Coordinates of C-alpha atoms and ligand atoms in Angstrom, one line a residue:
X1 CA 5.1 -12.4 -37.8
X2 CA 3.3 -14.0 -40.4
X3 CA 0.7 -16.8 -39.7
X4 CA -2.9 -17.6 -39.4
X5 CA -3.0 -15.5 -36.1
X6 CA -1.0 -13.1 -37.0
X7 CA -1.9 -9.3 -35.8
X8 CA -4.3 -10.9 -33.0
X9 CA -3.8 -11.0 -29.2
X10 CA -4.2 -14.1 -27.0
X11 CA -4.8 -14.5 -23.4
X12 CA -4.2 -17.8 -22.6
X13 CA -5.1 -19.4 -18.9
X14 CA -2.7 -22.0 -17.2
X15 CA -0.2 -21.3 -19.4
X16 CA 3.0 -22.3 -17.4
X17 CA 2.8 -26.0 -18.5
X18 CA 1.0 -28.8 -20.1
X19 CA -2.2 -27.7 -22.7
X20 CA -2.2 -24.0 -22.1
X21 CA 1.3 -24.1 -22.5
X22 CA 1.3 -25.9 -25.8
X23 CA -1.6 -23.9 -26.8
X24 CA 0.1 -20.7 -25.8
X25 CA 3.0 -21.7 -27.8
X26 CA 1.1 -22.5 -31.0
X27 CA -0.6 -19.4 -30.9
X28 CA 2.6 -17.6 -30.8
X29 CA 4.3 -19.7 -33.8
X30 CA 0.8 -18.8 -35.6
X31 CA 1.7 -15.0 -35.2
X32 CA -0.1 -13.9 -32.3
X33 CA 0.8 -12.1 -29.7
X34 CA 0.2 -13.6 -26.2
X35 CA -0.8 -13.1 -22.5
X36 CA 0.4 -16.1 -20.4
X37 CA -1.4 -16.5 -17.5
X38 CA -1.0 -18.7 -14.3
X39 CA 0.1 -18.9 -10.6
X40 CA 4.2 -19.5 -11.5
X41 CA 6.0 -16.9 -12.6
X42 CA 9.2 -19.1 -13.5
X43 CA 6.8 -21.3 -15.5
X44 CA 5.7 -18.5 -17.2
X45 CA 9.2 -16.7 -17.4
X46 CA 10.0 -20.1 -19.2
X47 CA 7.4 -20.3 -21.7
X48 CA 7.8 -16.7 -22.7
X49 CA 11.6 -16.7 -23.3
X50 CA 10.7 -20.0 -25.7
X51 CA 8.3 -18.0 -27.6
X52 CA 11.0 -15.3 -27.8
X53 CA 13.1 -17.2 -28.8
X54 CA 11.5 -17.8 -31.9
X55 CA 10.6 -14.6 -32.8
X56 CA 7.3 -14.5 -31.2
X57 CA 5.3 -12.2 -28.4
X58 CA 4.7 -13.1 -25.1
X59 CA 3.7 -11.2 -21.9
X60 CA 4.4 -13.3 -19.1
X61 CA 1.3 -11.9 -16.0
X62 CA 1.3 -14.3 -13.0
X63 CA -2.1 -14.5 -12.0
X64 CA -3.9 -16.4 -9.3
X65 CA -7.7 -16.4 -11.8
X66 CA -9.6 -17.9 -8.9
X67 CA -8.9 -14.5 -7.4
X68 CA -11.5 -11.8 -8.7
X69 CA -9.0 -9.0 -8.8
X70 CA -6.4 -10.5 -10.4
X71 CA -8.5 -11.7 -13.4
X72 CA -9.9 -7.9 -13.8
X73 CA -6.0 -6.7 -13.4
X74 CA -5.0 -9.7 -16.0
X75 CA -7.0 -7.9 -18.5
X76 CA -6.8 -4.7 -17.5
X77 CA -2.0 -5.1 -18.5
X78 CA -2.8 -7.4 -21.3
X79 CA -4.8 -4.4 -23.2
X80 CA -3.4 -1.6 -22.0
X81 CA 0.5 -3.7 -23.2
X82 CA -0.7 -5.6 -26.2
X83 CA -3.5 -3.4 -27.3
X84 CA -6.3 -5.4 -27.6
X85 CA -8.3 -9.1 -27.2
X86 CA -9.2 -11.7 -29.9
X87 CA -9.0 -14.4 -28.0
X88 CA -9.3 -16.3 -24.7
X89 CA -8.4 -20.2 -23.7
X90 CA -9.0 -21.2 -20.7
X91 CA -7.0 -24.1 -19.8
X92 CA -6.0 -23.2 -16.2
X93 CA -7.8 -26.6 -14.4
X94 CA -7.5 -29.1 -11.8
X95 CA -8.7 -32.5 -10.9
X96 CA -8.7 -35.1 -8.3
X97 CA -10.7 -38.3 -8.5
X98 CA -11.8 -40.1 -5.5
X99 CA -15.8 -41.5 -5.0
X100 CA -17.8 -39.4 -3.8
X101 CA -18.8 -41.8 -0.7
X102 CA -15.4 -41.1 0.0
X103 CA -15.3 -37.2 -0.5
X104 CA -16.0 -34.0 1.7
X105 CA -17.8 -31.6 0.6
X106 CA -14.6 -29.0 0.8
X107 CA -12.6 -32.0 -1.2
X108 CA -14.8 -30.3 -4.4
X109 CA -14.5 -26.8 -3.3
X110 CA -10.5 -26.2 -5.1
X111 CA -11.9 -27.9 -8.5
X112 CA -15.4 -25.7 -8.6
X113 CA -13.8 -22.5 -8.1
X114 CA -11.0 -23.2 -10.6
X115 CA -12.6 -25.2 -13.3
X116 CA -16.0 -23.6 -13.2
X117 CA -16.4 -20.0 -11.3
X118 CA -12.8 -18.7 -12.3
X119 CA -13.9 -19.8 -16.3
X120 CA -16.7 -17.9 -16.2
X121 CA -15.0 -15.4 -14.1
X122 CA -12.4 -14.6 -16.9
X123 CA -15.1 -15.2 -19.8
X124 CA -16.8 -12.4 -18.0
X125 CA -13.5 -10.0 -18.0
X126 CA -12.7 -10.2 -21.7
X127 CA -16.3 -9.2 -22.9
X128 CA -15.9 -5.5 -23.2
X129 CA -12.9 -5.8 -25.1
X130 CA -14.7 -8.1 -27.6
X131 CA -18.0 -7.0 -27.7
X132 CA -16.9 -3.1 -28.4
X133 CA -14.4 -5.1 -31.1
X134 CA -17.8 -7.3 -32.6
X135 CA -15.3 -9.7 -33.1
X136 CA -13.2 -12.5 -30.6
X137 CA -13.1 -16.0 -29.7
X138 CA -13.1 -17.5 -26.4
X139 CA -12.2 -21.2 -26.4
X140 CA -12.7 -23.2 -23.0
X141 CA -11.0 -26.7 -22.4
X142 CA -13.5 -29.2 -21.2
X143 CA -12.6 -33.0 -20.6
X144 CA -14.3 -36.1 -21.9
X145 CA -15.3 -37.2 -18.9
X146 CA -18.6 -35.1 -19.7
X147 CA -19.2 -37.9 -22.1
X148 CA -17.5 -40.7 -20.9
X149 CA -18.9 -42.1 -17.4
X150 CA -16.0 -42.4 -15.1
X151 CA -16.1 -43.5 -11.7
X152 CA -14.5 -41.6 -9.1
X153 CA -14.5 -38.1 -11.5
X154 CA -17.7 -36.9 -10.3
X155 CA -16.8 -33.5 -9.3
X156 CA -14.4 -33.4 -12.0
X157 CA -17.0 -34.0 -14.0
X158 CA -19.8 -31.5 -12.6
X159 CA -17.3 -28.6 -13.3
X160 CA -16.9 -29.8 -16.8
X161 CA -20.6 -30.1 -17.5
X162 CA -21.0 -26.9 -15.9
X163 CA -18.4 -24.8 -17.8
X164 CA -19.7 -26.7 -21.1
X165 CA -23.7 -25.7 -20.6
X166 CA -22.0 -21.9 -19.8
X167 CA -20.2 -22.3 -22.7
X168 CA -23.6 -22.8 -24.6
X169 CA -25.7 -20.2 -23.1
X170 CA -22.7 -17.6 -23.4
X171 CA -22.2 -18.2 -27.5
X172 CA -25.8 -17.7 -28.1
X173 CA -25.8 -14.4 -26.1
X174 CA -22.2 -13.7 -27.9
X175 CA -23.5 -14.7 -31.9
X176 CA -25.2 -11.5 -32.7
X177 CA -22.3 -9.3 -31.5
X178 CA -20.0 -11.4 -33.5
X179 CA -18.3 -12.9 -30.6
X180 CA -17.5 -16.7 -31.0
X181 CA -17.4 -19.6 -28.1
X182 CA -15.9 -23.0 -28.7
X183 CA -15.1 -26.0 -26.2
X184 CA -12.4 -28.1 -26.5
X185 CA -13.2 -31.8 -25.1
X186 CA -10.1 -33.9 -25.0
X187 CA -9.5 -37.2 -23.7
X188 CA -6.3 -37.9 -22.0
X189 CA -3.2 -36.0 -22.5
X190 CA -0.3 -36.3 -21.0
X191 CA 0.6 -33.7 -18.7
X192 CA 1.5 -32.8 -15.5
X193 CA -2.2 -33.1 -13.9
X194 CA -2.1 -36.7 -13.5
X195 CA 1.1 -36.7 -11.4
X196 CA -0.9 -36.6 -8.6
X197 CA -3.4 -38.6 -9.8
X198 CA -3.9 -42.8 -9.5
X199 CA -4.6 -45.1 -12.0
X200 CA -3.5 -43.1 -14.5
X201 CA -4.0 -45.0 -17.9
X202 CA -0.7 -45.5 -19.4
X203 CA 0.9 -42.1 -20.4
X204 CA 2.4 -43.1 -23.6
X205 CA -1.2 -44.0 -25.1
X206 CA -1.8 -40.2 -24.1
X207 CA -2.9 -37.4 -26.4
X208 CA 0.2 -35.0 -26.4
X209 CA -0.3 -31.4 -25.9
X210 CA 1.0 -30.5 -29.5
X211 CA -2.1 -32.7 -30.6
X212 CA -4.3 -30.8 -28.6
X213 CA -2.8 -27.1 -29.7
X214 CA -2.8 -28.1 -33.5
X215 CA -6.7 -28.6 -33.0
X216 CA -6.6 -25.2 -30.8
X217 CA -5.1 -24.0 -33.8
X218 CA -7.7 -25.0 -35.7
X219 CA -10.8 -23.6 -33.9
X220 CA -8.7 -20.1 -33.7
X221 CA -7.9 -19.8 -37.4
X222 CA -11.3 -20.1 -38.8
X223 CA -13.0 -17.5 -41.1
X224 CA -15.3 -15.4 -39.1
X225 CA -18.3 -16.7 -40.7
X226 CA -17.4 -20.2 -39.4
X227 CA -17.5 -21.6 -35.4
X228 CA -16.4 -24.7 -34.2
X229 CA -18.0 -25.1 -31.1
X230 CA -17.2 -28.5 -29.5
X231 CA -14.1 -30.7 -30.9
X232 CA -13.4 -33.7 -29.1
X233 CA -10.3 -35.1 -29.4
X234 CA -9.2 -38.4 -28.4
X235 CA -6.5 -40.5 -28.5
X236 CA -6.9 -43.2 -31.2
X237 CA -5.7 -46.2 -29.3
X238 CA -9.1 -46.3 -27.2
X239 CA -8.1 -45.2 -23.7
X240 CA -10.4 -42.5 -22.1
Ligands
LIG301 N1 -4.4 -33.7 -19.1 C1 -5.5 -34.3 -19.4 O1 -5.6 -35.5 -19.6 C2 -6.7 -33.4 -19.7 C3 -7.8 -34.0 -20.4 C4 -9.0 -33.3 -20.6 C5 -9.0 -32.0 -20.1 N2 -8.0 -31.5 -19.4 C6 -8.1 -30.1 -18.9 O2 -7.2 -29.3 -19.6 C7 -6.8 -28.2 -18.7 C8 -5.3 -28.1 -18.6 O3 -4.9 -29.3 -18.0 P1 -3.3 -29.8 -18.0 O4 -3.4 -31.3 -18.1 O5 -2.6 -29.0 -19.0 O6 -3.0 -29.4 -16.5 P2 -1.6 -29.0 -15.8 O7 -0.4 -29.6 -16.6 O8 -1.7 -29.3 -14.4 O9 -1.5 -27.4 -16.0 C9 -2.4 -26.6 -15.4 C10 -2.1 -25.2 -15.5 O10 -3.0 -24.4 -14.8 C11 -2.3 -23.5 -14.0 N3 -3.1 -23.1 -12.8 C12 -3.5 -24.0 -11.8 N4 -4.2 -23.3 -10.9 C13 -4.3 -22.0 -11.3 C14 -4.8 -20.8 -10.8 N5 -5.5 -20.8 -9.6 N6 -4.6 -19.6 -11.5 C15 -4.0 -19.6 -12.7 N7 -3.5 -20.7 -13.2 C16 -3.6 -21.9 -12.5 C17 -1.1 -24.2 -13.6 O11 0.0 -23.3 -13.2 P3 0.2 -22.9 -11.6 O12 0.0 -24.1 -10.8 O13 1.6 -22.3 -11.6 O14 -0.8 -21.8 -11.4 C18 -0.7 -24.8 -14.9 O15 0.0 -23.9 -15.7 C19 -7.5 -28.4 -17.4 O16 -8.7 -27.6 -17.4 C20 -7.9 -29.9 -17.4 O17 -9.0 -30.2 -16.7 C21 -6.8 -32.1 -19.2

């Protein structure tokens, strides 16, 4: 396939619906081939007959990524079947809001593990691949909550700040082996995380994930020479 991806291999987190699937997607239609990553394997059996489909590659690997062994395994069938890595998203997340004079401790413990250890987890698993490469991007979705004070999101919140100061320390140690990290901050999109979720603002003010993809697409298809390391992207009408 042609395209400004074309020739490179993705591994994309959370792919079965919402960002990573729209990212996953993009990055197929953009020539790559690509891991899809996530719990459901009908989601991902879904998402990999639409990039089919349309010509493109897709590996379908259900993966549980809070679980150590999976994430090395993950890798371990997305080299040996597509060859090697250039890049990594990691949009595979979870939220719930509530005050934290409200919360348990263990209330935190399902977002931490996801949205923090199991990022850093899988950033981890792809570095051989990329550093014996010198080359590779790994692009991990943060939230704007990180910048935008919202009440009720602080553990959200924490796990976001905490994979975006990772993020940080992990493309300095990555720039002299030509490795690139970027974070992608958006505001709301609408997706399927905020079914469970009240006082949603309203969903057709939303970003929508192909919004969000297009400025995936973006960070992905830059020369080497260039990095875009934080994008925020927000919806224009002034909601989150
Ligand atoms: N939507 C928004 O407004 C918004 C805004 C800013 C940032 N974000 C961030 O963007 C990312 C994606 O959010 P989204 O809205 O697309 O969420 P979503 O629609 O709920 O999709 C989340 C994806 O992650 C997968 N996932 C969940 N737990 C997993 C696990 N343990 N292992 C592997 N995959 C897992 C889910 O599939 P399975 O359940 O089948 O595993 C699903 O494919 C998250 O990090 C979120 O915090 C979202």
């Amino acid at each position: 396939m042609s395209g400004g991806l074309a020739g490179k291999v993705a591994l994309v987190t959370g792919a079965g619906r919402g960002i990573g699937r729209a990212i996953a997607e993009a990055f197929a239609a953009e020539g790559a081939a690509v891991a899809l990553a996530s719990r459901s394997r009908a989601d991902l059996a879904e998402v990999a007959g639409e990039i089919r489909k349309r010509q493109g590659r897709a590996l379908a690997i259900p993966t549980d990524v809070t679980q150590d062994s999976a994430v090395e395994a993950l890798l371990e069938q997305t080299l040996s079947e597509l060859g090697r890595l250039d890049l990594l998203v990691t949009s595979a997340g979870t939220a719930a809001f509530g005050a934290v004079a409200d919360s348990k401790p263990g209330d935190w413990d399902a977002m931490l593990t996801l949205n923090l250890r199991a990022v850093m987890v899988c950033c981890r698993a792809v570095l051989p691949a990329m550093l014996r490469q010198r080359s590779g991007m790994i692009l991990n979705v943060s939230s704007i909550a990180t910048k935008r004070t919202l009440p009720g999101s602080a553990a959200y919140t924490a796990t976001k700040a905490g994979l975006e100061s990772f993020s940080r320390v992990l493309a300095e140690e990555l720039r002299p082996h030509g490795v690139r990290v970027g974070v992608l901050v958006p505001g709301a999109v609408d997706t399927p995380i905020w079914d469970a979720l009240g006082g949603s603002p309203p969903r057709d003010k939303m970003l929508r994930v192909e919004d969000v993809a297009r400025a995936a697409v973006l960070m992905a298809t830059l020369p080497p020479h260039a990095s875009l390391e934080e994008l925020t992207l927000l919806p224009a009408g002034g909601i989150l």
